[in-house]
Structure formats: structure tokens, C-alpha cells
Amino acid sequence: MTSFETRVARPQPHSGVLAIDAYVPGKSKALGFTGTIHKLSSNETPLGPSPLAKAAFHTASETLSVYPEGTALLLREAIGRTHGLDPAHIVCGAGSDELLMLLASIYCEPGDEGIYTTHGFLVYRIAILSAGGVPVVVPETNFTVDVDAILAAVTAKTKIVYLANPANPTGTYLSGDEIERLAKGLPPHVLLVIDGAYAEYAGAPDFDSSFALPQARENVVVTRTFSKIHGLAALRLGWCFAPAAVCDALNRVRGPFNVNDPAIRAGVAAIGDQDHIERSQAHNRHWVGELSREIAALGFPVTPSQANFILVHFASPAEAKAADVFFTARGLILRAVGSYGLPQCLRLSIGTPLANGLILEAFAAFAADRTSSRA
Ligand SMILES: *Cc1c(COP(=O)(O)O)cnc(C)c1O
């Protein structure tokens, strides 16, 4: 046999692809449990989308045989009105995940380095590896992105830096000043991607929800999503605000009809429904405070959160696992975050008042078990 014949006779993915662990989404079933299930594992909104968005989605069913307008112009204009932005600097995607993936494929050549942080969103790693890039994982400090650690990790090969602000799954954030310090500290050839999937929930006075950085700098992109506060996760809709050259590159590589028409129409309605957004923010603010306080009082430390979920710490990975099993048996599904380097934690998305009440009861029962087994 020649060496040619001993090779596996099928197409071979490049090595970066084989280094990817497939993304494991939060579970949505509780095996064996027959009551109502509360899925608090994917940071979806408990309030659902705006009724106006649902109506727009229904209207779109009349024209399903027609291709969508390829640049999502109506949506870019609506986003522009809401945020005071030039629609020419907005690109929409099939979820912000699509844009996160495309950015690595545009800016990383094989062997180039892409930076994200220890507890960073796993899509960043998938994006870097699938572009043939080398993931460089930078440590966080106190479950928070560390600007100095990122700057220290930059090399001549670094092409892209990803961070979420607020971050998932920790819920921590960087102030506007810190983000600006990071942007200014990066060499001009490095693209900084600020993933604002939870920006609408952030209420800290020093959080910067503006788009000033990509307006002032050539190397900063801000992404947003309709999956979280707007409640349209099923439609797969996201967008970014970026410098002209980045938009130009994205528009070359994205699919010509990457965003579908029902999503465009629902998105226009959702971003225009300020009342619904404010209701969602108020619900979230109330329950993040309440759940964080009550769960911490039961003896489980909670990382302060600016998002629509909280990170709960247990005494050990084994206890976190036991809690996961305990909650699941009650129909309450939380997110195990071992794949984010947090095996001692569970992430809890804010739910309906009913689900939040059940979660507090479940934590109290778990804490009581814990105490009695120690006594
Ligand atoms: C949920 C989430 C997104 C949103 O992804 P879509 O593809 O827009 O649904 C992006 N980044 C982070 C960190 C998230 O948690």
C-alpha cells in the first residue's frame, strides 16, 4: 500500500475544526418529572416578546414565498432611530452568533491568535478555531474580565479580542472607562468585539451602553441581539454597529439573505416597543436583587449581576452537581457551567414570578438538607 492509500479515504476537516467541542446548550427537559417545567437555563426572557412583534411575525406569514430584502434595511433603520445610529454602520445577522463567527473568519488567518477570557462565552472559542486561529484564554480576576491581563496577552499575531459586557455566565461587567482603556491599549490591527447581548439589562451607573467606541475607533465592534430582552431567540436575529470597513467586510462574506423576513418585521416592532422593554427591565431588576439576596442569605454566594441571570456558588463541584439534580427533580432547570471553568457554580436565569418563587423554595429545601446532613 502506498502512504496515499493508508490515509482515511474521506474529506478531512482542518485541524481547528477537530479541536472544537460542539456547543452544549442548556438542557430543556427534566427526565421523569411530569409537572410543569421551568427552563431557567438559557437566559430567555420570562415576559416573552412584545405583542407587536408577535403580530408582525403573523403578518409576515402572508409573504413566505418571497425572498427577504437582503440588507435588512427596515430593521437597520429602526435600530438607527432607537439608538441614534447611522444604518449604514449596522449589519444584521442570523443571531449575533453569526456575526461573532464571521468576524473571526474575516480577521483571523490560520495561526493567528484570538483572545477571550477564562469564563468567556464559548462561541468565541468556536469562532476562532473554525477560522483556523489559535485561541488564547486570558485569566479573569474575581470572575471579571481583566483589562491588563488581556493587554499583556496581545502579540504580533493577535487579530481579535472577544468579550461580553455584561459577561455570560458570570454577570459581571466592565465600566465604560475600563472598556475604553482596553480599546486604547490594543494595537490598531487588533479588532475588539464587545458582545452586548445583555447590555439592555445593565443598570450600573458606570456601564456604557452607547456606541461611542466604534464611532471613534476603526477597531471596535459592538454586537447586540434580539434573543434576550426582546424575546425573539427562536427567530435568530442579531446586529452589530461597526466602522465602515468592518461593515464592508461583513457584507461581503455574509449570506445574501442571511436574515429572514419574519425576523426583520418582528425585530422592527420589538425595538420600537419601549414600554415592553422597560417592563422587562423593571421585572429583571426587581428579581435579580431579590433572588441574589435570598439565595445568598441561604448560604450560597451569588456573584453580583448586571444581566438577566445570576451565578450561584456552591461549596464544591459535587455540591453543585447535587443541587442540579435536586432542582431538576422539581422541574427547575438551571445551567451547569463546568464547560465555562465554573464546576462549583450553577447559572440561574430570571424567570416568571412563579418560577422565581419555586426556585427560592427549592434553594431553601436544598439548604435544609445540607444543614441536616452536616448535623
Ligand atoms: C445569548 C448570547 C448571545 C446571543 O446570541 P444570538 O445568536 O444572538 O441568539 C450572544 N452572546 C452572549 C454572551 C450570549 O449569552
mmCIF file of C-alpha atoms and ligand atoms in Angstrom:
data_model
loop_
_atom_site.group_PDB
_atom_site.id
_atom_site.type_symbol
_atom_site.label_atom_id
_atom_site.label_comp_id
_atom_site.label_asym_id
_atom_site.label_seq_id
_atom_site.Cartn_x
_atom_site.Cartn_y
_atom_site.Cartn_z
ATOM 1 C CA MET A 1 0.000 0.000 0.000
ATOM 2 C CA THR A 2 1.244 3.471 -0.721
ATOM 3 C CA SER A 3 1.062 6.073 2.023
ATOM 4 C CA PHE A 4 -1.662 7.720 -0.035
ATOM 5 C CA GLU A 5 -3.883 4.650 0.343
ATOM 6 C CA THR A 6 -3.381 4.377 4.107
ATOM 7 C CA ARG A 7 -4.909 7.802 4.677
ATOM 8 C CA VAL A 8 -8.571 7.864 5.661
ATOM 9 C CA ALA A 9 -10.500 7.944 2.425
ATOM 10 C CA ARG A 10 -12.855 10.791 3.174
ATOM 11 C CA PRO A 11 -12.713 14.598 3.191
ATOM 12 C CA GLN A 12 -10.758 15.833 6.227
ATOM 13 C CA PRO A 13 -11.796 18.955 8.199
ATOM 14 C CA HIS A 14 -8.872 21.239 9.025
ATOM 15 C CA SER A 15 -7.294 20.728 12.440
ATOM 16 C CA GLY A 16 -9.050 23.724 14.022
ATOM 17 C CA VAL A 17 -12.447 22.174 13.327
ATOM 18 C CA LEU A 18 -11.489 18.927 15.071
ATOM 19 C CA ALA A 19 -10.332 20.911 18.129
ATOM 20 C CA ILE A 20 -13.860 22.278 18.658
ATOM 21 C CA ASP A 21 -16.074 20.726 21.304
ATOM 22 C CA ALA A 22 -19.617 21.088 19.996
ATOM 23 C CA TYR A 23 -21.543 23.752 21.936
ATOM 24 C CA VAL A 24 -23.804 22.099 24.505
ATOM 25 C CA PRO A 25 -26.871 24.274 25.092
ATOM 26 C CA GLY A 26 -28.647 24.400 28.444
ATOM 27 C CA LYS A 27 -30.892 21.380 28.900
ATOM 28 C CA SER A 28 -34.607 21.833 28.421
ATOM 29 C CA LYS A 29 -36.041 18.583 29.813
ATOM 30 C CA ALA A 30 -36.268 17.089 33.258
ATOM 31 C CA LEU A 31 -36.339 13.332 32.757
ATOM 32 C CA GLY A 32 -39.029 11.561 34.689
ATOM 33 C CA PHE A 33 -40.597 14.781 36.023
ATOM 34 C CA THR A 34 -44.217 15.105 34.945
ATOM 35 C CA GLY A 35 -45.220 18.542 36.307
ATOM 36 C CA THR A 36 -44.648 21.976 34.782
ATOM 37 C CA ILE A 37 -41.053 22.554 33.770
ATOM 38 C CA HIS A 38 -39.405 25.936 34.293
ATOM 39 C CA LYS A 39 -36.448 26.353 31.964
ATOM 40 C CA LEU A 40 -34.084 28.780 33.640
ATOM 41 C CA SER A 41 -31.020 27.666 31.735
ATOM 42 C CA SER A 42 -30.792 29.774 28.575
ATOM 43 C CA ASN A 43 -31.305 33.385 29.680
ATOM 44 C CA GLU A 44 -34.544 33.695 27.724
ATOM 45 C CA THR A 45 -36.964 36.393 28.854
ATOM 46 C CA PRO A 46 -39.850 35.222 31.059
ATOM 47 C CA LEU A 47 -42.036 38.028 29.652
ATOM 48 C CA GLY A 48 -41.889 36.850 26.052
ATOM 49 C CA PRO A 49 -41.689 39.204 23.086
ATOM 50 C CA SER A 50 -43.693 42.376 22.582
ATOM 51 C CA PRO A 51 -47.256 41.630 21.376
ATOM 52 C CA LEU A 52 -46.458 43.983 18.481
ATOM 53 C CA ALA A 53 -43.582 41.709 17.447
ATOM 54 C CA LYS A 54 -45.864 38.669 17.501
ATOM 55 C CA ALA A 55 -48.401 40.487 15.321
ATOM 56 C CA ALA A 56 -45.681 41.498 12.847
ATOM 57 C CA PHE A 57 -44.478 37.896 12.718
ATOM 58 C CA HIS A 58 -48.019 36.705 11.888
ATOM 59 C CA THR A 59 -48.330 39.296 9.124
ATOM 60 C CA ALA A 60 -45.077 38.004 7.618
ATOM 61 C CA SER A 61 -46.704 34.594 7.111
ATOM 62 C CA GLU A 62 -48.583 36.108 4.148
ATOM 63 C CA THR A 63 -45.393 36.507 2.104
ATOM 64 C CA LEU A 64 -43.304 33.438 2.906
ATOM 65 C CA SER A 65 -42.640 32.684 -0.778
ATOM 66 C CA VAL A 66 -40.780 35.956 -1.256
ATOM 67 C CA TYR A 67 -37.070 36.426 -0.517
ATOM 68 C CA PRO A 68 -36.344 38.923 2.251
ATOM 69 C CA GLU A 69 -34.815 42.325 1.491
ATOM 70 C CA GLY A 70 -31.148 41.326 1.593
ATOM 71 C CA THR A 71 -29.739 44.155 3.715
ATOM 72 C CA ALA A 72 -32.490 44.173 6.372
ATOM 73 C CA LEU A 73 -32.851 47.889 5.621
ATOM 74 C CA LEU A 74 -36.131 48.375 7.522
ATOM 75 C CA LEU A 75 -34.614 46.835 10.604
ATOM 76 C CA ARG A 76 -31.358 48.775 10.328
ATOM 77 C CA GLU A 77 -33.395 51.978 10.046
ATOM 78 C CA ALA A 78 -35.487 51.066 13.091
ATOM 79 C CA ILE A 79 -32.356 50.274 15.121
ATOM 80 C CA GLY A 80 -30.843 53.545 13.904
ATOM 81 C CA ARG A 81 -33.894 55.511 15.116
ATOM 82 C CA THR A 82 -33.883 53.841 18.520
ATOM 83 C CA HIS A 83 -30.187 54.237 19.211
ATOM 84 C CA GLY A 84 -29.407 57.349 17.153
ATOM 85 C CA LEU A 85 -27.111 55.423 14.795
ATOM 86 C CA ASP A 86 -26.351 55.572 11.069
ATOM 87 C CA PRO A 87 -27.975 52.465 9.476
ATOM 88 C CA ALA A 88 -25.025 52.266 7.059
ATOM 89 C CA HIS A 89 -22.879 51.187 10.005
ATOM 90 C CA ILE A 90 -25.238 48.398 11.074
ATOM 91 C CA VAL A 91 -25.082 44.800 9.820
ATOM 92 C CA CYS A 92 -27.751 42.281 10.822
ATOM 93 C CA GLY A 93 -27.154 38.575 11.314
ATOM 94 C CA ALA A 94 -28.952 35.297 11.929
ATOM 95 C CA GLY A 95 -28.396 35.732 15.632
ATOM 96 C CA SER A 96 -25.432 37.707 16.871
ATOM 97 C CA ASP A 97 -23.662 34.317 16.879
ATOM 98 C CA GLU A 98 -23.471 34.519 13.083
ATOM 99 C CA LEU A 99 -21.722 37.884 13.284
ATOM 100 C CA LEU A 100 -19.349 36.670 16.020
ATOM 101 C CA MET A 101 -18.410 33.722 13.784
ATOM 102 C CA LEU A 102 -17.992 35.838 10.649
ATOM 103 C CA LEU A 103 -15.721 38.340 12.390
ATOM 104 C CA ALA A 104 -13.166 35.640 13.254
ATOM 105 C CA SER A 105 -13.350 34.236 9.731
ATOM 106 C CA ILE A 106 -12.694 37.710 8.320
ATOM 107 C CA TYR A 107 -9.863 38.829 10.595
ATOM 108 C CA CYS A 108 -8.005 35.590 11.510
ATOM 109 C CA GLU A 109 -5.704 33.806 9.101
ATOM 110 C CA PRO A 110 -4.652 30.272 10.094
ATOM 111 C CA GLY A 111 -2.217 30.544 13.004
ATOM 112 C CA ASP A 112 -3.396 33.995 14.097
ATOM 113 C CA GLU A 113 -4.368 34.416 17.726
ATOM 114 C CA GLY A 114 -7.805 35.272 19.084
ATOM 115 C CA ILE A 115 -8.247 36.253 22.724
ATOM 116 C CA TYR A 116 -11.129 35.550 25.094
ATOM 117 C CA THR A 117 -11.198 35.116 28.860
ATOM 118 C CA THR A 118 -11.388 32.119 31.227
ATOM 119 C CA HIS A 119 -15.141 32.292 31.752
ATOM 120 C CA GLY A 120 -15.897 33.838 28.347
ATOM 121 C CA PHE A 121 -18.785 32.805 26.079
ATOM 122 C CA LEU A 122 -17.885 29.549 24.295
ATOM 123 C CA VAL A 123 -18.976 30.768 20.868
ATOM 124 C CA TYR A 124 -15.780 32.899 20.831
ATOM 125 C CA ARG A 125 -13.620 29.785 21.030
ATOM 126 C CA ILE A 126 -15.656 28.060 18.305
ATOM 127 C CA ALA A 127 -15.349 31.143 16.077
ATOM 128 C CA ILE A 128 -11.565 31.403 16.495
ATOM 129 C CA LEU A 129 -10.919 27.685 15.954
ATOM 130 C CA SER A 130 -13.198 27.389 12.939
ATOM 131 C CA ALA A 131 -11.307 30.273 11.340
ATOM 132 C CA GLY A 132 -8.085 28.279 11.809
ATOM 133 C CA GLY A 133 -6.993 30.643 14.563
ATOM 134 C CA VAL A 134 -5.354 29.844 17.891
ATOM 135 C CA PRO A 135 -7.485 30.569 20.979
ATOM 136 C CA VAL A 136 -5.604 32.416 23.729
ATOM 137 C CA VAL A 137 -7.509 32.196 27.010
ATOM 138 C CA VAL A 138 -6.714 35.045 29.395
ATOM 139 C CA PRO A 139 -7.384 34.736 33.162
ATOM 140 C CA GLU A 140 -10.117 36.796 34.803
ATOM 141 C CA THR A 141 -9.865 38.463 38.206
ATOM 142 C CA ASN A 142 -12.708 37.880 40.631
ATOM 143 C CA PHE A 143 -14.903 36.407 37.854
ATOM 144 C CA THR A 144 -14.431 39.662 35.913
ATOM 145 C CA VAL A 145 -12.618 40.382 32.651
ATOM 146 C CA ASP A 146 -9.159 41.791 33.438
ATOM 147 C CA VAL A 147 -8.094 44.543 31.018
ATOM 148 C CA ASP A 148 -4.405 44.412 31.989
ATOM 149 C CA ALA A 149 -4.298 40.625 31.565
ATOM 150 C CA ILE A 150 -5.763 40.965 28.051
ATOM 151 C CA LEU A 151 -3.315 43.700 27.090
ATOM 152 C CA ALA A 152 -0.420 41.592 28.410
ATOM 153 C CA ALA A 153 -1.517 38.646 26.217
ATOM 154 C CA VAL A 154 -1.509 40.596 22.944
ATOM 155 C CA THR A 155 1.210 39.591 20.471
ATOM 156 C CA ALA A 156 2.006 40.479 16.861
ATOM 157 C CA LYS A 157 -0.220 37.510 15.907
ATOM 158 C CA THR A 158 -3.298 38.699 17.826
ATOM 159 C CA LYS A 159 -6.105 39.668 15.437
ATOM 160 C CA ILE A 160 -9.279 39.655 17.521
ATOM 161 C CA VAL A 161 -10.373 40.049 21.167
ATOM 162 C CA TYR A 162 -13.839 38.971 22.274
ATOM 163 C CA LEU A 163 -15.587 39.912 25.480
ATOM 164 C CA ALA A 164 -19.187 40.135 26.597
ATOM 165 C CA ASN A 165 -20.254 43.164 28.610
ATOM 166 C CA PRO A 166 -22.095 42.295 30.826
ATOM 167 C CA ALA A 167 -20.452 38.874 30.746
ATOM 168 C CA ASN A 168 -22.087 35.462 30.447
ATOM 169 C CA PRO A 169 -22.113 33.258 32.567
ATOM 170 C CA THR A 170 -20.732 35.462 35.365
ATOM 171 C CA GLY A 171 -22.996 38.545 35.037
ATOM 172 C CA THR A 172 -20.051 40.829 35.850
ATOM 173 C CA TYR A 173 -19.208 43.931 33.791
ATOM 174 C CA LEU A 174 -16.504 46.412 32.918
ATOM 175 C CA SER A 175 -17.114 50.142 33.341
ATOM 176 C CA GLY A 176 -17.091 52.438 30.338
ATOM 177 C CA ASP A 177 -13.687 53.718 31.436
ATOM 178 C CA GLU A 178 -12.214 50.215 31.595
ATOM 179 C CA ILE A 179 -13.553 49.276 28.154
ATOM 180 C CA GLU A 180 -12.141 52.486 26.740
ATOM 181 C CA ARG A 181 -8.778 51.768 28.357
ATOM 182 C CA LEU A 182 -8.807 48.343 26.701
ATOM 183 C CA ALA A 183 -9.713 49.773 23.288
ATOM 184 C CA LYS A 184 -6.995 52.412 23.548
ATOM 185 C CA GLY A 185 -4.413 49.888 24.754
ATOM 186 C CA LEU A 186 -4.867 47.468 21.840
ATOM 187 C CA PRO A 187 -2.704 47.859 18.738
ATOM 188 C CA PRO A 188 -4.740 49.285 15.826
ATOM 189 C CA HIS A 189 -4.626 45.993 13.886
ATOM 190 C CA VAL A 190 -6.500 44.110 16.641
ATOM 191 C CA LEU A 191 -10.305 44.052 16.425
ATOM 192 C CA LEU A 192 -12.111 44.406 19.754
ATOM 193 C CA VAL A 193 -15.539 42.737 19.711
ATOM 194 C CA ILE A 194 -17.784 43.910 22.535
ATOM 195 C CA ASP A 195 -20.710 41.494 22.783
ATOM 196 C CA GLY A 196 -23.625 43.427 24.263
ATOM 197 C CA ALA A 197 -26.139 40.562 24.401
ATOM 198 C CA TYR A 198 -27.197 41.689 27.909
ATOM 199 C CA ALA A 199 -26.476 45.427 27.612
ATOM 200 C CA GLU A 200 -30.171 46.366 27.864
ATOM 201 C CA TYR A 201 -30.293 44.840 31.340
ATOM 202 C CA ALA A 202 -27.237 46.604 32.737
ATOM 203 C CA GLY A 203 -28.132 49.344 35.196
ATOM 204 C CA ALA A 204 -24.799 50.235 36.809
ATOM 205 C CA PRO A 205 -24.199 53.992 36.562
ATOM 206 C CA ASP A 206 -20.704 53.478 35.105
ATOM 207 C CA PHE A 207 -21.854 50.974 32.471
ATOM 208 C CA ASP A 208 -21.561 52.476 28.974
ATOM 209 C CA SER A 209 -24.386 51.300 26.705
ATOM 210 C CA SER A 210 -23.522 53.830 23.990
ATOM 211 C CA PHE A 211 -21.865 53.119 20.655
ATOM 212 C CA ALA A 212 -19.219 55.809 21.065
ATOM 213 C CA LEU A 213 -16.220 53.471 20.740
ATOM 214 C CA PRO A 214 -16.963 52.067 17.264
ATOM 215 C CA GLN A 215 -17.794 55.639 16.209
ATOM 216 C CA ALA A 216 -14.406 56.901 17.362
ATOM 217 C CA ARG A 217 -12.166 53.937 16.503
ATOM 218 C CA GLU A 218 -11.542 51.735 13.467
ATOM 219 C CA ASN A 219 -11.019 48.586 15.524
ATOM 220 C CA VAL A 220 -14.084 48.240 17.760
ATOM 221 C CA VAL A 221 -17.364 46.432 17.003
ATOM 222 C CA VAL A 222 -20.389 46.226 19.300
ATOM 223 C CA THR A 223 -22.862 43.366 18.828
ATOM 224 C CA ARG A 224 -26.424 43.170 20.133
ATOM 225 C CA THR A 225 -29.129 40.514 19.985
ATOM 226 C CA PHE A 226 -32.905 40.192 19.773
ATOM 227 C CA SER A 227 -32.695 36.858 21.625
ATOM 228 C CA LYS A 228 -32.559 38.184 25.177
ATOM 229 C CA ILE A 229 -34.534 41.248 26.291
ATOM 230 C CA HIS A 230 -36.546 41.318 23.037
ATOM 231 C CA GLY A 231 -37.627 37.682 23.462
ATOM 232 C CA LEU A 232 -37.086 36.614 19.837
ATOM 233 C CA ALA A 233 -34.489 33.855 20.340
ATOM 234 C CA ALA A 234 -36.358 31.443 18.047
ATOM 235 C CA LEU A 235 -36.129 33.846 15.105
ATOM 236 C CA ARG A 236 -32.300 34.095 15.260
ATOM 237 C CA LEU A 237 -31.705 37.810 14.967
ATOM 238 C CA GLY A 238 -28.753 39.963 15.961
ATOM 239 C CA TRP A 239 -26.880 43.009 14.715
ATOM 240 C CA CYS A 240 -23.680 44.892 15.071
ATOM 241 C CA PHE A 241 -22.602 48.500 14.916
ATOM 242 C CA ALA A 242 -19.177 48.775 13.340
ATOM 243 C CA PRO A 243 -16.766 51.033 11.450
ATOM 244 C CA ALA A 244 -17.402 51.242 7.683
ATOM 245 C CA ALA A 245 -14.525 48.925 6.728
ATOM 246 C CA VAL A 246 -15.782 46.198 9.080
ATOM 247 C CA CYS A 247 -19.346 46.518 7.731
ATOM 248 C CA ASP A 248 -17.977 46.297 4.202
ATOM 249 C CA ALA A 249 -16.142 43.053 5.004
ATOM 250 C CA LEU A 250 -19.165 41.557 6.796
ATOM 251 C CA ASN A 251 -21.416 42.402 3.875
ATOM 252 C CA ARG A 252 -19.048 40.577 1.512
ATOM 253 C CA VAL A 253 -18.998 37.315 3.449
ATOM 254 C CA ARG A 254 -22.478 37.032 4.947
ATOM 255 C CA GLY A 255 -25.142 35.099 3.089
ATOM 256 C CA PRO A 256 -27.062 37.414 0.743
ATOM 257 C CA PHE A 257 -30.330 36.645 2.584
ATOM 258 C CA ASN A 258 -28.903 35.788 6.000
ATOM 259 C CA VAL A 259 -31.748 37.402 7.936
ATOM 260 C CA ASN A 260 -35.274 36.189 7.257
ATOM 261 C CA ASP A 261 -38.293 38.410 6.654
ATOM 262 C CA PRO A 262 -40.415 37.356 9.684
ATOM 263 C CA ALA A 263 -37.378 38.138 11.863
ATOM 264 C CA ILE A 264 -36.879 41.545 10.222
ATOM 265 C CA ARG A 265 -40.530 42.501 10.745
ATOM 266 C CA ALA A 266 -40.704 41.208 14.308
ATOM 267 C CA GLY A 267 -37.420 42.949 15.100
ATOM 268 C CA VAL A 268 -38.696 46.309 13.841
ATOM 269 C CA ALA A 269 -41.768 46.005 16.085
ATOM 270 C CA ALA A 270 -39.781 44.780 19.092
ATOM 271 C CA ILE A 271 -37.199 47.529 19.088
ATOM 272 C CA GLY A 272 -39.963 50.122 18.761
ATOM 273 C CA ASP A 273 -41.892 48.885 21.807
ATOM 274 C CA GLN A 274 -40.173 50.917 24.510
ATOM 275 C CA ASP A 275 -42.893 50.121 27.081
ATOM 276 C CA HIS A 276 -42.297 46.399 26.751
ATOM 277 C CA ILE A 277 -38.541 46.883 27.056
ATOM 278 C CA GLU A 278 -38.988 48.956 30.210
ATOM 279 C CA ARG A 279 -41.355 46.378 31.731
ATOM 280 C CA SER A 280 -38.747 43.693 31.079
ATOM 281 C CA GLN A 281 -36.005 45.794 32.640
ATOM 282 C CA ALA A 282 -38.087 46.513 35.740
ATOM 283 C CA HIS A 283 -39.052 42.847 36.182
ATOM 284 C CA ASN A 284 -35.414 41.856 35.838
ATOM 285 C CA ARG A 285 -34.030 44.496 38.179
ATOM 286 C CA HIS A 286 -36.503 43.519 40.886
ATOM 287 C CA TRP A 287 -35.841 39.775 40.650
ATOM 288 C CA VAL A 288 -32.066 39.923 40.245
ATOM 289 C CA GLY A 289 -31.993 41.829 43.528
ATOM 290 C CA GLU A 290 -34.491 39.600 45.292
ATOM 291 C CA LEU A 291 -33.054 36.255 44.168
ATOM 292 C CA SER A 292 -29.452 37.343 44.782
ATOM 293 C CA ARG A 293 -30.252 38.473 48.338
ATOM 294 C CA GLU A 294 -32.382 35.475 49.284
ATOM 295 C CA ILE A 295 -30.093 32.829 47.807
ATOM 296 C CA ALA A 296 -27.028 34.418 49.414
ATOM 297 C CA ALA A 297 -28.886 34.522 52.743
ATOM 298 C CA LEU A 298 -29.382 30.762 52.454
ATOM 299 C CA GLY A 299 -25.610 30.334 52.329
ATOM 300 C CA PHE A 300 -24.896 30.229 48.600
ATOM 301 C CA PRO A 301 -22.759 33.185 47.465
ATOM 302 C CA VAL A 302 -24.011 34.969 44.352
ATOM 303 C CA THR A 303 -21.807 36.993 42.016
ATOM 304 C CA PRO A 304 -23.346 40.493 41.620
ATOM 305 C CA SER A 305 -25.055 40.525 38.207
ATOM 306 C CA GLN A 306 -25.789 43.217 35.623
ATOM 307 C CA ALA A 307 -27.575 40.709 33.368
ATOM 308 C CA ASN A 308 -30.769 38.613 33.422
ATOM 309 C CA PHE A 309 -29.225 35.697 35.283
ATOM 310 C CA ILE A 310 -27.180 35.079 38.402
ATOM 311 C CA LEU A 311 -24.178 32.869 39.060
ATOM 312 C CA VAL A 312 -24.654 30.863 42.268
ATOM 313 C CA HIS A 313 -21.633 29.345 44.025
ATOM 314 C CA PHE A 314 -21.715 26.055 45.910
ATOM 315 C CA ALA A 315 -19.177 24.581 48.318
ATOM 316 C CA SER A 316 -17.771 22.198 45.692
ATOM 317 C CA PRO A 317 -18.373 20.845 42.195
ATOM 318 C CA ALA A 318 -20.012 17.801 43.837
ATOM 319 C CA GLU A 319 -22.466 20.013 45.721
ATOM 320 C CA ALA A 320 -23.277 21.984 42.543
ATOM 321 C CA LYS A 321 -23.977 18.690 40.784
ATOM 322 C CA ALA A 322 -26.189 17.520 43.653
ATOM 323 C CA ALA A 323 -28.089 20.822 43.552
ATOM 324 C CA ASP A 324 -28.561 20.483 39.788
ATOM 325 C CA VAL A 325 -30.084 17.021 40.282
ATOM 326 C CA PHE A 326 -32.214 18.266 43.202
ATOM 327 C CA PHE A 327 -33.639 21.219 41.225
ATOM 328 C CA THR A 328 -34.175 19.189 38.055
ATOM 329 C CA ALA A 329 -36.238 16.662 40.022
ATOM 330 C CA ARG A 330 -38.519 19.595 40.908
ATOM 331 C CA GLY A 331 -38.862 20.673 37.275
ATOM 332 C CA LEU A 332 -36.450 23.590 37.713
ATOM 333 C CA ILE A 333 -33.733 23.581 35.087
ATOM 334 C CA LEU A 334 -30.608 25.611 35.749
ATOM 335 C CA ARG A 335 -27.419 25.777 33.686
ATOM 336 C CA ALA A 336 -24.380 23.738 34.711
ATOM 337 C CA VAL A 337 -21.336 25.828 33.816
ATOM 338 C CA GLY A 338 -18.454 23.359 34.149
ATOM 339 C CA SER A 339 -17.606 23.972 30.485
ATOM 340 C CA TYR A 340 -17.037 27.628 31.450
ATOM 341 C CA GLY A 341 -14.487 26.652 34.099
ATOM 342 C CA LEU A 342 -17.085 27.000 36.871
ATOM 343 C CA PRO A 343 -17.887 23.428 38.013
ATOM 344 C CA GLN A 344 -18.742 24.689 41.527
ATOM 345 C CA CYS A 345 -21.478 27.003 40.185
ATOM 346 C CA LEU A 346 -24.895 26.946 38.559
ATOM 347 C CA ARG A 347 -26.315 29.774 36.467
ATOM 348 C CA LEU A 348 -29.929 30.734 37.098
ATOM 349 C CA SER A 349 -31.894 32.801 34.567
ATOM 350 C CA ILE A 350 -34.518 35.159 35.979
ATOM 351 C CA GLY A 351 -37.950 33.614 35.411
ATOM 352 C CA THR A 352 -41.604 34.379 35.932
ATOM 353 C CA PRO A 353 -42.653 35.319 39.476
ATOM 354 C CA LEU A 354 -43.988 31.740 39.827
ATOM 355 C CA ALA A 355 -40.703 30.135 38.747
ATOM 356 C CA ASN A 356 -38.663 32.507 40.905
ATOM 357 C CA GLY A 357 -40.781 31.621 43.942
ATOM 358 C CA LEU A 358 -40.308 27.905 43.259
ATOM 359 C CA ILE A 359 -36.557 28.420 42.935
ATOM 360 C CA LEU A 360 -36.395 30.146 46.318
ATOM 361 C CA GLU A 361 -38.367 27.284 47.911
ATOM 362 C CA ALA A 362 -36.051 24.770 46.248
ATOM 363 C CA PHE A 363 -32.919 26.560 47.468
ATOM 364 C CA ALA A 364 -34.352 26.678 50.988
ATOM 365 C CA ALA A 365 -35.097 22.935 50.859
ATOM 366 C CA PHE A 366 -31.638 22.167 49.484
ATOM 367 C CA ALA A 367 -30.046 24.313 52.194
ATOM 368 C CA ALA A 368 -32.058 22.499 54.866
ATOM 369 C CA ASP A 369 -30.883 19.106 53.524
ATOM 370 C CA ARG A 370 -27.346 20.426 53.542
ATOM 371 C CA THR A 371 -27.582 21.538 57.173
ATOM 372 C CA SER A 372 -29.226 18.353 58.400
ATOM 373 C CA SER A 373 -26.670 16.152 56.657
ATOM 374 C CA ARG A 374 -23.892 18.088 58.377
ATOM 375 C CA ALA A 375 -25.503 17.927 61.834
HETATM 376 C C1 LIG B 1 -27.236 34.716 24.360
HETATM 377 C C2 LIG B 1 -25.934 35.313 23.975
HETATM 378 C C3 LIG B 1 -25.737 35.833 22.699
HETATM 379 C C4 LIG B 1 -26.865 35.878 21.710
HETATM 380 O O1 LIG B 1 -26.696 35.004 20.669
HETATM 381 P P1 LIG B 1 -27.768 35.050 19.475
HETATM 382 O O2 LIG B 1 -27.047 34.294 18.427
HETATM 383 O O3 LIG B 1 -27.964 36.487 19.121
HETATM 384 O O4 LIG B 1 -29.009 34.388 19.970
HETATM 385 C C5 LIG B 1 -24.522 36.398 22.386
HETATM 386 N N1 LIG B 1 -23.537 36.464 23.303
HETATM 387 C C6 LIG B 1 -23.701 36.005 24.547
HETATM 388 C C7 LIG B 1 -22.611 36.166 25.540
HETATM 389 C C8 LIG B 1 -24.902 35.402 24.912
HETATM 390 O O5 LIG B 1 -25.044 34.914 26.145
#
